[in-house]
JSON list of C-alpha atoms in Angstrom, two decimals:
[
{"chain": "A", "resi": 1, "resn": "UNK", "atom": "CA", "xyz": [0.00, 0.00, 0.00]},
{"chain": "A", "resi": 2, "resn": "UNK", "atom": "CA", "xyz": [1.23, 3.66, -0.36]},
{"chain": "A", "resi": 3, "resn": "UNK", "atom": "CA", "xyz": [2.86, 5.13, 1.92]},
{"chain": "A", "resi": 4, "resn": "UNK", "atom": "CA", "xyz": [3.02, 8.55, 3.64]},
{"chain": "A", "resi": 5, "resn": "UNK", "atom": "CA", "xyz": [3.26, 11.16, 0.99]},
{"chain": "A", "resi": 6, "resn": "UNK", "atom": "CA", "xyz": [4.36, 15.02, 1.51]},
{"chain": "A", "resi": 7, "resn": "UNK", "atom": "CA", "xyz": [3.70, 18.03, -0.62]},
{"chain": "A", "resi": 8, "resn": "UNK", "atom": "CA", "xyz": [5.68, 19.73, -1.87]},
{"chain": "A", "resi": 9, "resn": "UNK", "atom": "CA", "xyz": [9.05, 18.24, -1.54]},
{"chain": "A", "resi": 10, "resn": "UNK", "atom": "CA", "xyz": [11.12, 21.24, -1.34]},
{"chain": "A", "resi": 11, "resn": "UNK", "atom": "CA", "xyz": [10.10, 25.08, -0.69]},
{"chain": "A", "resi": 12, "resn": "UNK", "atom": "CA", "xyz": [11.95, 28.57, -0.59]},
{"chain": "A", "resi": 13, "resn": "UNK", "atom": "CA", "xyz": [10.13, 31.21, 0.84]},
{"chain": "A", "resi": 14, "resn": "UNK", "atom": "CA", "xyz": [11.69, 34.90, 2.25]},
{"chain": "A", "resi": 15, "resn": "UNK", "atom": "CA", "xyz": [11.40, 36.08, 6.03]},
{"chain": "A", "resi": 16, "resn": "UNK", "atom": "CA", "xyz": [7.60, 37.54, 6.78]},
{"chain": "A", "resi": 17, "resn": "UNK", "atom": "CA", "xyz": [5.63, 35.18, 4.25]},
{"chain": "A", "resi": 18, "resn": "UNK", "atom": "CA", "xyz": [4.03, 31.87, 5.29]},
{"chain": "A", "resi": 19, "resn": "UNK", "atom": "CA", "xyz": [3.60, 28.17, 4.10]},
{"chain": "A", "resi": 20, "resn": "UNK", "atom": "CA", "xyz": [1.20, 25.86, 4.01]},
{"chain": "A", "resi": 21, "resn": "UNK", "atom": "CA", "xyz": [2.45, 22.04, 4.22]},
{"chain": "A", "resi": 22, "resn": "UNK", "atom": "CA", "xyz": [0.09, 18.64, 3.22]},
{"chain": "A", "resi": 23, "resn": "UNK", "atom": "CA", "xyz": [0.73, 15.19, 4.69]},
{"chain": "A", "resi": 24, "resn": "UNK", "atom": "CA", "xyz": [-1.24, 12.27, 2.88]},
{"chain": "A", "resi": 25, "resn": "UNK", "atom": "CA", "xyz": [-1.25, 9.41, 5.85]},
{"chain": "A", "resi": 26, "resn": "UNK", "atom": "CA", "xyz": [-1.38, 5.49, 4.52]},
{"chain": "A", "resi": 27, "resn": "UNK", "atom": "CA", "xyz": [-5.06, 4.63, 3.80]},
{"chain": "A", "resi": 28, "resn": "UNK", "atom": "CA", "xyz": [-6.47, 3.46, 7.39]},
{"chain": "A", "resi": 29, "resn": "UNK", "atom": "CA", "xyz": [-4.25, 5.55, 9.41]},
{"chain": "A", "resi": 30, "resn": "UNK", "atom": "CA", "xyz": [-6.28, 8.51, 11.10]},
{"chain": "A", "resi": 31, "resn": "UNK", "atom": "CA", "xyz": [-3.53, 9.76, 13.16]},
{"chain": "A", "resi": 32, "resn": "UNK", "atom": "CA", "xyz": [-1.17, 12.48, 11.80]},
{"chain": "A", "resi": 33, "resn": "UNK", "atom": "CA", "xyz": [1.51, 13.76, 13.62]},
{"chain": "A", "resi": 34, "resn": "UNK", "atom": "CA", "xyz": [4.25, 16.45, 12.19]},
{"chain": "A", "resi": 35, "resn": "UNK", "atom": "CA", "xyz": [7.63, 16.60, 13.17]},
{"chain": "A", "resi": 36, "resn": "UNK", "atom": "CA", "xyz": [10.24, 19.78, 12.89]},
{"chain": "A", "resi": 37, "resn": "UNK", "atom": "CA", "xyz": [13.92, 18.09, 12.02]},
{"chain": "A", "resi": 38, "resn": "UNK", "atom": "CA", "xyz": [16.99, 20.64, 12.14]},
{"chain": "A", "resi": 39, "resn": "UNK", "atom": "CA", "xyz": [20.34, 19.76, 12.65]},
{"chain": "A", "resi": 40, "resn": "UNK", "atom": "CA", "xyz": [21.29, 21.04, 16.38]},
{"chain": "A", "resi": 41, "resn": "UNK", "atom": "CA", "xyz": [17.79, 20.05, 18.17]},
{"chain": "A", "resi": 42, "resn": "UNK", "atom": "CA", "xyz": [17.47, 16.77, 16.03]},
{"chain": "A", "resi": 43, "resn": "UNK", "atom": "CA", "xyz": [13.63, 15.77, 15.55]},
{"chain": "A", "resi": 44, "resn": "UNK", "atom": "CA", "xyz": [10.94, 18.23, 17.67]},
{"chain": "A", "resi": 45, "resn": "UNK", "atom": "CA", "xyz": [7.29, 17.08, 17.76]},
{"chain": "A", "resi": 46, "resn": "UNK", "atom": "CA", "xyz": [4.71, 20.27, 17.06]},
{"chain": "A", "resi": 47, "resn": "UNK", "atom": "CA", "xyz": [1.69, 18.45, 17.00]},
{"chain": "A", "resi": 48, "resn": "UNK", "atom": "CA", "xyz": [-0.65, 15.60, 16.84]},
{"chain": "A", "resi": 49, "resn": "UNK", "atom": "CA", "xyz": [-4.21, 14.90, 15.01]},
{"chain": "A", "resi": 50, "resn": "UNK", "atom": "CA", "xyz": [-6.75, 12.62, 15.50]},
{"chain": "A", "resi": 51, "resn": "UNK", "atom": "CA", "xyz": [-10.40, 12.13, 13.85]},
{"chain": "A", "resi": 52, "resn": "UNK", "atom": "CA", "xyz": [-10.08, 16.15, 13.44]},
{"chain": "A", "resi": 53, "resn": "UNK", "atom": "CA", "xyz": [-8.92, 17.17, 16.55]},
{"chain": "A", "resi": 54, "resn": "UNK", "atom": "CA", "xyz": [-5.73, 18.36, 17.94]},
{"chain": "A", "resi": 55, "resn": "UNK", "atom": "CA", "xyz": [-4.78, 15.69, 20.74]},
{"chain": "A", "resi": 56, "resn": "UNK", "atom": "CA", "xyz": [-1.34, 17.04, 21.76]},
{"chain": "A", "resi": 57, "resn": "UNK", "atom": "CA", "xyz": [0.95, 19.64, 20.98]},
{"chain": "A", "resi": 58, "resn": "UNK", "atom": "CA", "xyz": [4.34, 20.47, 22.01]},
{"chain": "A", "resi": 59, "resn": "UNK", "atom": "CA", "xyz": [6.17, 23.66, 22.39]},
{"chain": "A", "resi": 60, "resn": "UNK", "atom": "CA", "xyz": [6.16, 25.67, 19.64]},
{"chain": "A", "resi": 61, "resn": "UNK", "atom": "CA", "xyz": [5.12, 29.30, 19.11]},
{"chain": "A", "resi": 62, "resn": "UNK", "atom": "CA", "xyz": [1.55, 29.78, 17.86]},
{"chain": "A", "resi": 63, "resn": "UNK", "atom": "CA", "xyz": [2.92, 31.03, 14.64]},
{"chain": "A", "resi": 64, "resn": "UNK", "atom": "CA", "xyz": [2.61, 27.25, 13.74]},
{"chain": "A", "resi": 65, "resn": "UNK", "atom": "CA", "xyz": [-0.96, 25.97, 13.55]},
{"chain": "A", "resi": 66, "resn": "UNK", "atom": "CA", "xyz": [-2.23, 22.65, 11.64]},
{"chain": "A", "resi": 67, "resn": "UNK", "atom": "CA", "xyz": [-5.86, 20.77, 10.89]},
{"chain": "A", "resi": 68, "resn": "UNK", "atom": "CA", "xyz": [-6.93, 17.64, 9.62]},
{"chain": "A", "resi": 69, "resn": "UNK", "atom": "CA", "xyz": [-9.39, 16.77, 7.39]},
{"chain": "A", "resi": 70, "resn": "UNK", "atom": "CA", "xyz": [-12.36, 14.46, 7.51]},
{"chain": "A", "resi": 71, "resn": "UNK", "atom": "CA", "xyz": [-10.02, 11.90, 5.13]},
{"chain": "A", "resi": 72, "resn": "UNK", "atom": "CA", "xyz": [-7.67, 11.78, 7.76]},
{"chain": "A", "resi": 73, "resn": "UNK", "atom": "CA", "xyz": [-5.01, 14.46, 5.64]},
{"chain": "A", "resi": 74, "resn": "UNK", "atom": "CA", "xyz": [-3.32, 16.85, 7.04]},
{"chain": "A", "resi": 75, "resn": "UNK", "atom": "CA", "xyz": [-2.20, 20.18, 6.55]},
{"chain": "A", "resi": 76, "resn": "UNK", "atom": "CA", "xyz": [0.26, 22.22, 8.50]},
{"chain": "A", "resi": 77, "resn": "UNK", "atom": "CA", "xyz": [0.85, 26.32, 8.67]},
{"chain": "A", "resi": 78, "resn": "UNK", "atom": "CA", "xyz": [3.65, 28.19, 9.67]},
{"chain": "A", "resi": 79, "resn": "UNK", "atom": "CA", "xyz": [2.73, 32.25, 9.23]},
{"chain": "A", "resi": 80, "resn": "UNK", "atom": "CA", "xyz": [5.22, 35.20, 9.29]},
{"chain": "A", "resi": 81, "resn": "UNK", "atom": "CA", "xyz": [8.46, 32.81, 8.62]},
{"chain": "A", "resi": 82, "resn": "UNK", "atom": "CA", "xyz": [11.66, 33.89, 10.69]},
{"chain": "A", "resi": 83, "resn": "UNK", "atom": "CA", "xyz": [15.10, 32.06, 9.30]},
{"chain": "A", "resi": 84, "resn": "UNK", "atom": "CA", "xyz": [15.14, 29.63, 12.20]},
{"chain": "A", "resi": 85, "resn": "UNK", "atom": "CA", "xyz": [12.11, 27.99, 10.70]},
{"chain": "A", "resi": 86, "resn": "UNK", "atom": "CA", "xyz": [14.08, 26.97, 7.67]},
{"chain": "A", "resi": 87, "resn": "UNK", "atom": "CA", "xyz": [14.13, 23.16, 8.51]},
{"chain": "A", "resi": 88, "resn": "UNK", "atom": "CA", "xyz": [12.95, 19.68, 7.33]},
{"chain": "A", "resi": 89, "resn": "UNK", "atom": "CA", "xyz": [8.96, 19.11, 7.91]},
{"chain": "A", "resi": 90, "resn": "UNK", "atom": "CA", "xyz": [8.08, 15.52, 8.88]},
{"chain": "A", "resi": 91, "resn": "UNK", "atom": "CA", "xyz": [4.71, 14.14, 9.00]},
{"chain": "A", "resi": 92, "resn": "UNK", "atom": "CA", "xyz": [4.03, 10.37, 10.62]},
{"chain": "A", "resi": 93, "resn": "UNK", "atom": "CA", "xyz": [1.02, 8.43, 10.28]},
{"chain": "A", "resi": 94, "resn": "UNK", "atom": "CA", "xyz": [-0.87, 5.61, 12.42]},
{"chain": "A", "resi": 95, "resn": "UNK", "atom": "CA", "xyz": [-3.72, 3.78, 12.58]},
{"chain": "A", "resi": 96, "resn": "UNK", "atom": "CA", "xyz": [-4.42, 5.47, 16.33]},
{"chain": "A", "resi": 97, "resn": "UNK", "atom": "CA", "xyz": [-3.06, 7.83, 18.60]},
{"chain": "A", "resi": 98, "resn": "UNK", "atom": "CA", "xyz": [-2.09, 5.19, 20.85]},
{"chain": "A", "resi": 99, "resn": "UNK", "atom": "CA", "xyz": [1.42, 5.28, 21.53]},
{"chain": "A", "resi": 100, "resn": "UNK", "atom": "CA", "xyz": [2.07, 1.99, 20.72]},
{"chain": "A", "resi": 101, "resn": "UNK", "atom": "CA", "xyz": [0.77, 2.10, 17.42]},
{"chain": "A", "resi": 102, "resn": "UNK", "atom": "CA", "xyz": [3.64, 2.44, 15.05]},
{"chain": "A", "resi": 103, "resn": "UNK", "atom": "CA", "xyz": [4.39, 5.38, 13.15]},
{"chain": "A", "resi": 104, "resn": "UNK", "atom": "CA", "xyz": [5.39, 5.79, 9.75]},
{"chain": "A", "resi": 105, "resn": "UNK", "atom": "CA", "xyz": [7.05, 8.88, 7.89]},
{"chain": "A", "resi": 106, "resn": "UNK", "atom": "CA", "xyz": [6.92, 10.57, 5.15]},
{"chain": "A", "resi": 107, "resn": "UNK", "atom": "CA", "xyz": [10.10, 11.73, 3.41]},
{"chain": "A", "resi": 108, "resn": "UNK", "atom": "CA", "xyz": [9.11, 15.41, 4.69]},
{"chain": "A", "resi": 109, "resn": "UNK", "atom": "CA", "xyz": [9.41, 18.99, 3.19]},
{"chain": "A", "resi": 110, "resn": "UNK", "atom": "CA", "xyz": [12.55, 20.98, 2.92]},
{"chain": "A", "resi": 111, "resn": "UNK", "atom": "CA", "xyz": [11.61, 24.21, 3.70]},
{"chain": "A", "resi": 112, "resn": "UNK", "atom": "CA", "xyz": [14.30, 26.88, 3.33]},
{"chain": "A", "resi": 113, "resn": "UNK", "atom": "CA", "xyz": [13.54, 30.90, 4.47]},
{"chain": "A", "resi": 114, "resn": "UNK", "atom": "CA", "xyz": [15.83, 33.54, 2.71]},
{"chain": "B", "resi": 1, "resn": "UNK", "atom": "CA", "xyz": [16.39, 21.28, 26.82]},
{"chain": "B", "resi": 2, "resn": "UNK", "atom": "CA", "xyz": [17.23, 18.37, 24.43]},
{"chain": "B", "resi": 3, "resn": "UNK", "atom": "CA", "xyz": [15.48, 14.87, 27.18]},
{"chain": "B", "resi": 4, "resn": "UNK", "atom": "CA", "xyz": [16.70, 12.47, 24.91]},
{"chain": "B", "resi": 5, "resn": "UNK", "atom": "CA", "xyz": [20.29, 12.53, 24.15]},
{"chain": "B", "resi": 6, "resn": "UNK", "atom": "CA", "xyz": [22.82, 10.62, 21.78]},
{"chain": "B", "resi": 7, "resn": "UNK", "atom": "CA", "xyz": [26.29, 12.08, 22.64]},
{"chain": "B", "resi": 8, "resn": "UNK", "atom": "CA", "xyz": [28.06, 10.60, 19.30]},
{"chain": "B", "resi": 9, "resn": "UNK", "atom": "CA", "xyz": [27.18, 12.28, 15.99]},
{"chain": "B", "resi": 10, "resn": "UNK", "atom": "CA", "xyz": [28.68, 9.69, 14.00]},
{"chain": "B", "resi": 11, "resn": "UNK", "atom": "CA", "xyz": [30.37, 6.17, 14.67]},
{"chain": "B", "resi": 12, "resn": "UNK", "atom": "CA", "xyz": [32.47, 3.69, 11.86]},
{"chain": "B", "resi": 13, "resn": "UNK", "atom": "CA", "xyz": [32.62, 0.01, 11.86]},
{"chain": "B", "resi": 14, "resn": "UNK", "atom": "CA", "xyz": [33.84, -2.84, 9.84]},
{"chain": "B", "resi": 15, "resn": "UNK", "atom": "CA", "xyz": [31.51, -5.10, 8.29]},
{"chain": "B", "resi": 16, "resn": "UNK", "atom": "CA", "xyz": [30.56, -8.02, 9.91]},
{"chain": "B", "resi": 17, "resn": "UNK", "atom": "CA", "xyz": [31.75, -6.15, 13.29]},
{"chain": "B", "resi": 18, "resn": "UNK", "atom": "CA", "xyz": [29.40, -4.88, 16.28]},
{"chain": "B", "resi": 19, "resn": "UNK", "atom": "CA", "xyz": [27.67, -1.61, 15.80]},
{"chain": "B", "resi": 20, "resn": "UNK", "atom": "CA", "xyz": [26.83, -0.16, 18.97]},
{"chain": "B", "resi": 21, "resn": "UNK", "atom": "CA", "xyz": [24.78, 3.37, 19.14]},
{"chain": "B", "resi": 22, "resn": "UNK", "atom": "CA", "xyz": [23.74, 4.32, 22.57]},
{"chain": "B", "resi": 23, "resn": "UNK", "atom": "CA", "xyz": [21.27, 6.69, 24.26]},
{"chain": "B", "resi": 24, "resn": "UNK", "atom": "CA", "xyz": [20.74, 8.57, 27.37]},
{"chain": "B", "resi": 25, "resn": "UNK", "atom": "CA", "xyz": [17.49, 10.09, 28.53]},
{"chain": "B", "resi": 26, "resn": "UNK", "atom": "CA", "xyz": [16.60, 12.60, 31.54]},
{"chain": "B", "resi": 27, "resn": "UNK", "atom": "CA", "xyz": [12.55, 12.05, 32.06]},
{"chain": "B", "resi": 28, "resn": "UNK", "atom": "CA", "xyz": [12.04, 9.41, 34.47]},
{"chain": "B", "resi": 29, "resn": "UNK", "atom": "CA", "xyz": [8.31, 9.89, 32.89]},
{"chain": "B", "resi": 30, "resn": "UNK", "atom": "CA", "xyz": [9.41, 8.08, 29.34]},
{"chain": "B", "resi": 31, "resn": "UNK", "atom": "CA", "xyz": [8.76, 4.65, 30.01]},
{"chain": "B", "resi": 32, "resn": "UNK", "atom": "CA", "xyz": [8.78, 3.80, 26.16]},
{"chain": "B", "resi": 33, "resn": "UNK", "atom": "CA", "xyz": [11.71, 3.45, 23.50]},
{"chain": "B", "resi": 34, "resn": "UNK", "atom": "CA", "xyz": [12.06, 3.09, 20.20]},
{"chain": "B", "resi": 35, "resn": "UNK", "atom": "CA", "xyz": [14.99, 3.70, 17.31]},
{"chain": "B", "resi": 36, "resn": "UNK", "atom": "CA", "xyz": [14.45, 4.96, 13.62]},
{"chain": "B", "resi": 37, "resn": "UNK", "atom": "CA", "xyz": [16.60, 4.64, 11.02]},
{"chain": "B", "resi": 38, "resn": "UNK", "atom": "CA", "xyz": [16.85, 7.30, 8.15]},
{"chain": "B", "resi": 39, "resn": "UNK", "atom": "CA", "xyz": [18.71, 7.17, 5.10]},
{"chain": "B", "resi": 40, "resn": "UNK", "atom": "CA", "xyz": [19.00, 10.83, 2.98]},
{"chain": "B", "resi": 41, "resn": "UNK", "atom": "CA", "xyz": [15.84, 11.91, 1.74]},
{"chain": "B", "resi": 42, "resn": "UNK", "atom": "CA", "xyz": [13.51, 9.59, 3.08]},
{"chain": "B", "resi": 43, "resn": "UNK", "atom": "CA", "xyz": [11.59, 9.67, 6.42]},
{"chain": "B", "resi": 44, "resn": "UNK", "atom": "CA", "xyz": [12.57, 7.81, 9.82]},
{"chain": "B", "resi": 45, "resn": "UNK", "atom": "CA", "xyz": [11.59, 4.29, 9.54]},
{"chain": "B", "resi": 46, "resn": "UNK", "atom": "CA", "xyz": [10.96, 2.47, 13.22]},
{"chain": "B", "resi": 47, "resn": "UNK", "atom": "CA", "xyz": [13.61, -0.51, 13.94]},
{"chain": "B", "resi": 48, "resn": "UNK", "atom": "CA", "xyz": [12.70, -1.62, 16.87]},
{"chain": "B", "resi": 49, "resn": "UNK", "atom": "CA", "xyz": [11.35, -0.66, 20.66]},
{"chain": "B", "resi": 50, "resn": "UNK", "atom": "CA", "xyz": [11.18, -1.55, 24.14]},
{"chain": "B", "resi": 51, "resn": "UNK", "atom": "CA", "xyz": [8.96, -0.94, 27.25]},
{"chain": "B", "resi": 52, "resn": "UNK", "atom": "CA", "xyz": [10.27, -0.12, 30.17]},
{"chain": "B", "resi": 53, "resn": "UNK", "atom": "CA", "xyz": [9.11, -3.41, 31.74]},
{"chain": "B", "resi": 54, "resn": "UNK", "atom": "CA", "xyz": [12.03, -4.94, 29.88]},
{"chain": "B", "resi": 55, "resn": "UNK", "atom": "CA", "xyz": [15.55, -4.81, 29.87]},
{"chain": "B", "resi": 56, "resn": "UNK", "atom": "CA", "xyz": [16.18, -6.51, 26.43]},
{"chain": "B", "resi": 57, "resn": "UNK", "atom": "CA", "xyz": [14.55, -6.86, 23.31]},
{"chain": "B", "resi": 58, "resn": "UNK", "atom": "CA", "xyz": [15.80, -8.84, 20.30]},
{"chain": "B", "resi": 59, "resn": "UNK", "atom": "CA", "xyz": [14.70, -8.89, 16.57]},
{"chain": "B", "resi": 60, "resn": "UNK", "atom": "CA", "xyz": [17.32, -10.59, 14.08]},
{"chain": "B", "resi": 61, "resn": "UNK", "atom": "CA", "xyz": [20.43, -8.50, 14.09]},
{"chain": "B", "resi": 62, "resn": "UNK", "atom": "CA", "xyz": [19.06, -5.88, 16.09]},
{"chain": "B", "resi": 63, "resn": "UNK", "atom": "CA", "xyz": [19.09, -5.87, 19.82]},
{"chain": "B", "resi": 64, "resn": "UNK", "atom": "CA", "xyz": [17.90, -2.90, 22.62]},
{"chain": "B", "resi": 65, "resn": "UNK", "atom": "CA", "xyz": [19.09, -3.03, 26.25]},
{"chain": "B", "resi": 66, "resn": "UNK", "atom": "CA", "xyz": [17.64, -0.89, 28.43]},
{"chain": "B", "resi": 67, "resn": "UNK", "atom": "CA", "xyz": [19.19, 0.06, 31.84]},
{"chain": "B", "resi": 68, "resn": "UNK", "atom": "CA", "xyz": [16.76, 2.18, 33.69]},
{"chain": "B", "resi": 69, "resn": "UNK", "atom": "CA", "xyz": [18.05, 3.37, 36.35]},
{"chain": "B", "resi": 70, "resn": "UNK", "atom": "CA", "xyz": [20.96, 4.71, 34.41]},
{"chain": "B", "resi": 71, "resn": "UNK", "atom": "CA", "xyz": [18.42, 6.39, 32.04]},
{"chain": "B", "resi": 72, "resn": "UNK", "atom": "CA", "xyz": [20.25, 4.82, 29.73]},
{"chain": "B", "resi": 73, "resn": "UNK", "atom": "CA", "xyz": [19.63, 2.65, 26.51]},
{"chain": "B", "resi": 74, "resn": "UNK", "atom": "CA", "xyz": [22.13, 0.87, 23.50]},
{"chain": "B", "resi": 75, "resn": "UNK", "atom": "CA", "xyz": [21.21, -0.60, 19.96]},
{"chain": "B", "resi": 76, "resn": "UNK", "atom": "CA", "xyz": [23.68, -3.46, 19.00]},
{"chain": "B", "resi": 77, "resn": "UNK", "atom": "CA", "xyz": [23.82, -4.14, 15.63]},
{"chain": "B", "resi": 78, "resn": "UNK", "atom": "CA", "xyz": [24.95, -7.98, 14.92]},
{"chain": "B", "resi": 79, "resn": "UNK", "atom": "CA", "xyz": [27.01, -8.34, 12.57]},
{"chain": "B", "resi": 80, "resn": "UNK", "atom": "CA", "xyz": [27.13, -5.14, 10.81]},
{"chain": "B", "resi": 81, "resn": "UNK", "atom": "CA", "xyz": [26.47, -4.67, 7.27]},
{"chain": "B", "resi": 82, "resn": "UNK", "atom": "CA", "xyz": [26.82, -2.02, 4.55]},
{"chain": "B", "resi": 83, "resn": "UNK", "atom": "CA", "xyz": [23.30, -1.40, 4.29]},
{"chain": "B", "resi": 84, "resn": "UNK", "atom": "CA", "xyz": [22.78, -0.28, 7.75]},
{"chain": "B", "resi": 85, "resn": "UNK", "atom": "CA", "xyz": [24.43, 2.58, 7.11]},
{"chain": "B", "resi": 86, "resn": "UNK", "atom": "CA", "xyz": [22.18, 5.42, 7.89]},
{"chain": "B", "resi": 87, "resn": "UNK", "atom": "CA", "xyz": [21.02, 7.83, 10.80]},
{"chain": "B", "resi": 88, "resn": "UNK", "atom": "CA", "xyz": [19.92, 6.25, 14.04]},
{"chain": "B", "resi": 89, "resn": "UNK", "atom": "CA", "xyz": [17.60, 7.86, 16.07]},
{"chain": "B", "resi": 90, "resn": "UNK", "atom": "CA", "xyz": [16.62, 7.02, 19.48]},
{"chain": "B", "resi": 91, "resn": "UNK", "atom": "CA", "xyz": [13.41, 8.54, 20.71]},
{"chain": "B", "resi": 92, "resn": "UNK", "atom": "CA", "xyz": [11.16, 7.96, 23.63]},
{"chain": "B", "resi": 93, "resn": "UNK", "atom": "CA", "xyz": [7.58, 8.28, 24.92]},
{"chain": "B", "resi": 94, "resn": "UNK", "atom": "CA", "xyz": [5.42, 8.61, 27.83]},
{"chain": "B", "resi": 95, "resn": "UNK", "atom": "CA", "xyz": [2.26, 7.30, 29.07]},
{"chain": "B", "resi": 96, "resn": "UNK", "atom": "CA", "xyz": [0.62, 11.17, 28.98]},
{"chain": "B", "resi": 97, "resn": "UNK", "atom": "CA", "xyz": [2.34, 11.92, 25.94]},
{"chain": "B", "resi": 98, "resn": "UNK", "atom": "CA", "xyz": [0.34, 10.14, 23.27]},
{"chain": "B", "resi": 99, "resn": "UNK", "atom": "CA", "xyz": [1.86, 10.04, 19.95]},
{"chain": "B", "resi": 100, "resn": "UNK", "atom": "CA", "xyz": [4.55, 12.36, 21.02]},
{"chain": "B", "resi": 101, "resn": "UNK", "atom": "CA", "xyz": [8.01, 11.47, 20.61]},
{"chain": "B", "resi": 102, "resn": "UNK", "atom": "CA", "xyz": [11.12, 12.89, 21.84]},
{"chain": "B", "resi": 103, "resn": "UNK", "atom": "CA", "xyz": [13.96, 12.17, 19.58]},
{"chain": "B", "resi": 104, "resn": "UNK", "atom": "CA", "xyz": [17.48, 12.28, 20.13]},
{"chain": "B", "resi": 105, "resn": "UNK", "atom": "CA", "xyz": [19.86, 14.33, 17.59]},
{"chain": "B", "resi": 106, "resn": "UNK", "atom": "CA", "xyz": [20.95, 11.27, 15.80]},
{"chain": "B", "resi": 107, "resn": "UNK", "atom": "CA", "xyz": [24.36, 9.07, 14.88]},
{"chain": "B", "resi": 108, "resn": "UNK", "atom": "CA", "xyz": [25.28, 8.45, 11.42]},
{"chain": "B", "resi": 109, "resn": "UNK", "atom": "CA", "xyz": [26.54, 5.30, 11.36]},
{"chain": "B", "resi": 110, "resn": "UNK", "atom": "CA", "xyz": [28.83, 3.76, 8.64]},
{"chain": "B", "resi": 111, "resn": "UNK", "atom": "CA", "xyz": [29.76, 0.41, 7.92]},
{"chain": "B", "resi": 112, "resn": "UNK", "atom": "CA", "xyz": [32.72, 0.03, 5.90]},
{"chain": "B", "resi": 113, "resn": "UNK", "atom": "CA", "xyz": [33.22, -3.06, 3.64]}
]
């Protein structure tokens, strides 16, 4: 079956503008969490969605917002992009938001801000 | 404040040798562990975890050891082979946290023929 796809691939945007990021999660899955990945703070978790809903988010400034859809895909925002944000997006998919269910990535989006 | 560390960025073996790729965590809370392994330009794909309740779990080459009350957990890699050359990431989990995993900064790991 397909896996976890991520649109687009790569993106270059400038300081002040913002993005808008779509994760496709394997058919079943309704789970979709994303991941920030830069090199010094290794893989950060922003947030999680389930059915819809926002079940958990971590620690990241409210410039970053996401939503799911009711076919389980997912789209994430990041509005008025600072440099720092330039960083590799990861989205995971499973079937639940238990933790035990296993998660699967997508390649992610490079995003680079000039 | 990074709870999940992995102190070694990168780490070189011989084939056939011992890989080992270790892990230290600060949150007593995280009572779940797991390593991904990424190559470049795909996503993390999960290897293999344990629950705290454990000390050891074992799948083919691949072996986790936990040591709890050093915080501390290893991946052995037996033997090593080319293809398992990639970055190793060792995250962890909590019973409040859901889906939400804390990942360590990674060690690229080579295996040299």
């Amino acid at each position: 079956k397909a896996g976890v796809t991520q649109t687009p691939r790569y993106l270059i945007k400038t300081r002040g503008q913002q993005v808008t990021l779509s994760c496709s999660p394997i058919s079943g899955h309704r789970s979709v969490s994303w991941y920030q990945q830069t090199p010094g703070q290794g893989l950060q978790f922003l947030f999680e969605y389930f059915s819809e809903t926002q079940r958990n988010k971590g620690n990241f400034p409210g410039r970053f917002s996401g939503r799911q859809f009711s076919n389980s895909r997912s789209e994430m925002n990041v509005s008025t992009l600072e440099l720092g944000d330039s960083a590799l997006y990861l989205c995971a998919s499973s079937l639940s938001w238990n933790r035990k269910s296993e998660q699967f990535f997508g390649p992610g989006t490079r995003l680079t801000v000039l | 404040d990074q709870q999940v560390k992995q102190n070694s960025p990168s780490l070189s073996v011989q084939e056939g040798r011992i890989s080992i790729l270790n892990c230290d965590y600060t949150n007593s809370m995280f009572d779940y562990f797991l390593w991904y392994k990424k190559y470049p330009a795909e996503g993390p794909t999960f290897l293999i975890s344990i629950s705290s309740i454990k000390d050891k779990n074992e799948d083919g080459r691949f072996t986790v050891f936990l040591n709890k009350s050093a915080k501390h957990l290893s991946l052995h890699i037996v033997p090593s082979q080319p293809g398992d050359s990639a970055v190793y990431f060792c995250a962890a989990n909590s019973q409040t946290g859901a889906n939400n995993l804390f990942f360590g900064t990674g060690t690229r790991l080579t295996v040299i023929p």
